[in-house]
Amino acid sequence: MMGMLHFLSGAPVHDLVQAYGLWVVFVLITIESMGVPVPGETALVSASLYAGSTHGIEIASIIAVAALAAVIGDNIGYLIGRTIGFNLLVRHGRHVRLHEPRLKVGQYLFLLHGGKIVFFGRFVAFLRAFAALLAGANQMEWRRFMVMNTLGGVCWASVFGLGAYTFGQSITRLAAPVGLSLLVAGLVLAVIGLMFFRHHEKQLQLRAEIAFPGPLALKVRPNAQAIRPTS
């Protein structure tokens, strides 16, 4: 596995796309969506540029494969997070100050905002690799995850695939600053969220306990009353 990842990261992605076609797009995006930081988006853009310049691949096929890979990879990442990730957090989270009340807050926040994180995370470099893992580890409902994951994957593949196919190399010059801006915006929001959490931690823990009563290991169904904002 490590040898394959070294090969994929060491060779120019556009050369791999030209040599192996849609398989490279599928493999890279699937692996990235599982939580491994490989250039999945670069593969999508490279394949779309190749299709636009040579018409050797149908752009509709590229978008379909990219969206399918995103959905499959995210679901694998979700499953890993929901089983292995969740169990690790419950057993060892206290060693990094993630004790049970804070873990419940994480589940509570994903109950409220998980759909937005999964959808918009597809467009942000860091979150694209880890949003599914976080959703699984925070026990986000699978059906809701699946809907937002599918919408995000289709929109992401369509925007970047059609953009590169239509506008050619100019989209690659635009993608870097846009991606950086989204990453910076995500980091700023994360800092604001952390400050908000610290200021309202006790209140959030109380709401989370109402939503998820009892030990986390029981994986009880959330109390719908608890997700209604209080005055």
Coordinates of C-alpha atoms in Angstrom, one line a residue:
M1 CA 0.0 0.0 0.0
M2 CA 2.8 2.5 0.9
G3 CA 4.6 1.6 -2.3
M4 CA 1.5 2.4 -4.4
L5 CA 1.0 5.7 -2.6
H6 CA 4.7 6.6 -3.1
F7 CA 4.3 5.8 -6.8
L8 CA 1.1 7.9 -7.1
S9 CA 2.6 10.9 -5.3
G10 CA 5.9 10.7 -7.1
A11 CA 4.8 10.5 -10.7
P12 CA 3.2 13.6 -12.3
V13 CA -0.6 13.1 -12.0
H14 CA -1.3 14.3 -15.6
D15 CA 1.1 11.6 -16.9
L16 CA -0.7 9.0 -14.9
V17 CA -4.1 10.2 -16.2
Q18 CA -2.9 10.0 -19.8
A19 CA -1.4 6.5 -19.3
Y20 CA -4.2 4.9 -17.3
G21 CA -7.2 7.1 -17.8
L22 CA -10.2 7.0 -15.5
W23 CA -8.7 4.4 -13.3
V24 CA -6.2 6.9 -11.9
V25 CA -9.1 9.4 -11.2
F26 CA -11.1 6.7 -9.5
V27 CA -8.3 5.4 -7.3
L28 CA -6.9 8.7 -6.2
I29 CA -10.2 10.3 -5.4
T30 CA -11.3 7.2 -3.5
I31 CA -8.1 7.0 -1.4
E32 CA -8.2 10.8 -0.7
S33 CA -11.9 10.6 0.4
M34 CA -10.9 7.7 2.8
G35 CA -8.7 10.1 4.7
V36 CA -5.3 9.7 2.9
P37 CA -3.9 13.1 1.6
V38 CA -3.3 12.2 -2.1
P39 CA -4.0 14.5 -5.0
G40 CA -7.5 13.4 -5.9
E41 CA -8.7 16.9 -7.0
T42 CA -5.6 17.2 -9.2
A43 CA -6.5 14.0 -10.9
L44 CA -10.0 15.3 -11.6
V45 CA -8.7 18.5 -13.1
S46 CA -5.9 16.8 -15.0
A47 CA -8.3 14.3 -16.6
S48 CA -10.7 17.1 -17.5
L49 CA -7.9 19.2 -19.1
Y50 CA -6.9 16.1 -21.1
A51 CA -10.5 15.6 -22.2
G52 CA -10.8 19.2 -23.2
S53 CA -7.6 19.3 -25.2
T54 CA -7.7 15.9 -26.9
H55 CA -11.4 14.7 -26.5
G56 CA -9.9 11.3 -25.8
I57 CA -12.2 10.9 -22.7
E58 CA -15.8 12.0 -22.4
I59 CA -16.2 14.7 -19.7
A60 CA -19.4 13.1 -18.6
S61 CA -17.5 9.9 -17.8
I62 CA -14.9 11.8 -15.8
I63 CA -17.5 13.6 -13.7
A64 CA -19.4 10.3 -13.1
V65 CA -16.3 8.4 -12.1
A66 CA -15.1 11.3 -9.8
A67 CA -18.5 11.6 -8.1
L68 CA -18.7 7.8 -7.7
A69 CA -15.2 7.6 -6.2
A70 CA -16.0 10.5 -3.8
V71 CA -19.1 8.7 -2.6
I72 CA -17.4 5.3 -2.2
G73 CA -14.3 6.7 -0.6
D74 CA -16.3 8.9 1.8
N75 CA -18.4 6.0 2.9
I76 CA -15.4 3.9 3.6
G77 CA -13.9 6.8 5.6
Y78 CA -17.2 7.2 7.4
L79 CA -17.3 3.5 8.3
I80 CA -13.7 3.7 9.6
G81 CA -14.5 6.7 11.7
R82 CA -17.8 5.3 13.0
T83 CA -16.1 2.0 14.2
I84 CA -12.4 2.4 14.8
G85 CA -12.3 6.2 15.2
F86 CA -15.2 6.2 17.6
N87 CA -13.9 3.4 19.8
L88 CA -10.5 5.0 19.9
L89 CA -12.0 8.3 21.1
V90 CA -14.2 6.7 23.7
R91 CA -11.3 4.6 25.1
H92 CA -8.4 7.0 24.8
G93 CA -9.8 10.5 24.1
R94 CA -9.3 11.5 27.7
H95 CA -5.6 11.4 27.2
V96 CA -5.9 14.4 24.8
R97 CA -8.6 16.1 26.9
L98 CA -11.4 14.7 24.8
H99 CA -13.4 13.3 27.8
E100 CA -16.9 12.0 27.3
P101 CA -18.8 15.3 27.7
R102 CA -16.7 16.9 25.0
L103 CA -17.2 13.9 22.7
K104 CA -20.9 14.2 23.2
V105 CA -20.6 17.9 22.2
G106 CA -18.9 16.8 19.0
Q107 CA -21.8 14.4 18.3
Y108 CA -24.3 17.2 19.1
L109 CA -22.6 19.7 16.7
F110 CA -22.6 17.1 14.0
L111 CA -26.3 16.5 14.7
L112 CA -26.9 20.2 14.1
H113 CA -24.4 21.0 11.4
G114 CA -23.0 17.7 10.1
G115 CA -24.7 18.1 6.7
K116 CA -23.0 21.5 6.0
I117 CA -19.6 20.1 7.1
V118 CA -19.9 17.1 4.8
F119 CA -21.2 19.1 1.8
F120 CA -18.9 22.1 1.9
G121 CA -15.9 20.0 3.2
R122 CA -15.7 18.4 -0.3
F123 CA -14.5 21.8 -1.6
V124 CA -11.8 22.4 1.1
A125 CA -8.5 20.6 0.8
F126 CA -8.1 19.6 4.4
L127 CA -11.7 18.7 5.1
R128 CA -12.1 16.8 1.8
A129 CA -9.8 14.1 3.2
F130 CA -11.2 14.1 6.8
A131 CA -14.8 15.2 6.8
A132 CA -16.1 11.6 6.3
L133 CA -13.9 10.3 9.1
L134 CA -15.1 13.1 11.4
A135 CA -18.7 12.4 10.5
G136 CA -18.3 8.7 11.3
A137 CA -16.4 9.3 14.5
N138 CA -19.1 11.7 15.7
Q139 CA -21.8 9.1 14.9
M140 CA -23.6 11.2 12.2
E141 CA -26.7 9.4 11.0
W142 CA -25.7 7.4 7.9
R143 CA -28.7 8.3 5.7
R144 CA -28.2 12.0 6.3
F145 CA -24.5 11.6 5.7
M146 CA -25.2 9.7 2.4
V147 CA -27.5 12.4 1.1
M148 CA -25.1 15.3 1.8
N149 CA -22.1 13.3 0.7
T150 CA -23.7 12.4 -2.6
L151 CA -24.7 16.0 -3.2
G152 CA -21.3 17.3 -2.3
G153 CA -19.5 14.7 -4.5
V154 CA -21.7 15.4 -7.6
C155 CA -21.4 19.2 -7.2
W156 CA -17.7 19.1 -6.6
A157 CA -17.0 16.8 -9.6
S158 CA -19.2 18.9 -11.8
V159 CA -17.7 22.2 -10.8
F160 CA -14.1 21.2 -11.1
G161 CA -14.6 18.8 -14.0
L162 CA -16.6 21.2 -16.2
G163 CA -14.5 24.2 -15.1
A164 CA -11.2 22.5 -16.3
Y165 CA -12.8 21.1 -19.4
T166 CA -14.3 24.5 -20.4
F167 CA -11.7 27.0 -19.4
G168 CA -8.6 24.8 -19.8
Q169 CA -5.3 25.8 -18.0
S170 CA -6.8 29.1 -16.7
I171 CA -8.8 27.1 -14.2
T172 CA -5.6 25.7 -12.7
R173 CA -4.3 29.2 -12.1
L174 CA -7.6 30.1 -10.5
A175 CA -8.0 26.9 -8.4
A176 CA -4.9 27.5 -6.3
P177 CA -5.9 30.9 -4.9
V178 CA -9.5 29.9 -4.5
G179 CA -8.5 26.7 -2.7
L180 CA -6.1 28.7 -0.4
S181 CA -8.8 31.2 0.3
L182 CA -11.3 28.5 1.3
L183 CA -8.6 26.9 3.5
V184 CA -7.9 30.2 5.2
A185 CA -11.6 30.8 5.7
G186 CA -12.0 27.3 7.1
L187 CA -9.2 27.9 9.6
V188 CA -10.7 31.3 10.6
L189 CA -14.1 29.6 11.2
A190 CA -12.4 26.9 13.2
V191 CA -10.7 29.4 15.5
I192 CA -14.0 31.3 15.9
G193 CA -15.7 28.0 16.6
L194 CA -13.1 27.1 19.2
M195 CA -13.6 30.4 20.9
F196 CA -17.3 30.0 20.9
F197 CA -17.0 26.5 22.3
R198 CA -14.8 27.6 25.2
H199 CA -17.2 30.4 26.1
H200 CA -20.3 28.2 25.9
E201 CA -18.8 24.8 26.7
K202 CA -20.9 24.1 29.8
Q203 CA -24.1 25.0 28.0
L204 CA -23.2 22.8 25.0
Q205 CA -22.3 19.9 27.3
L206 CA -25.7 20.2 29.0
R207 CA -27.5 20.2 25.6
A208 CA -25.4 17.3 24.4
E209 CA -26.2 15.3 27.5
I210 CA -29.9 15.8 27.0
A211 CA -29.5 14.8 23.3
F212 CA -27.3 11.7 24.1
P213 CA -28.1 10.5 27.6
G214 CA -26.0 7.8 29.2
P215 CA -22.7 6.3 28.2
L216 CA -21.5 6.9 24.7
A217 CA -20.8 3.3 24.1
L218 CA -24.5 2.6 24.2
K219 CA -25.0 4.8 21.0
V220 CA -28.4 5.9 22.1
R221 CA -30.7 7.6 19.6
P222 CA -30.6 11.4 20.0
N223 CA -33.4 13.2 21.8
A224 CA -35.0 15.4 19.2
Q225 CA -36.1 17.9 21.8
A226 CA -32.5 18.7 22.6
I227 CA -31.6 20.0 19.2
R228 CA -34.2 22.8 19.5
P229 CA -32.4 26.1 20.4
T230 CA -33.3 27.5 23.7
S231 CA -33.8 31.1 24.5

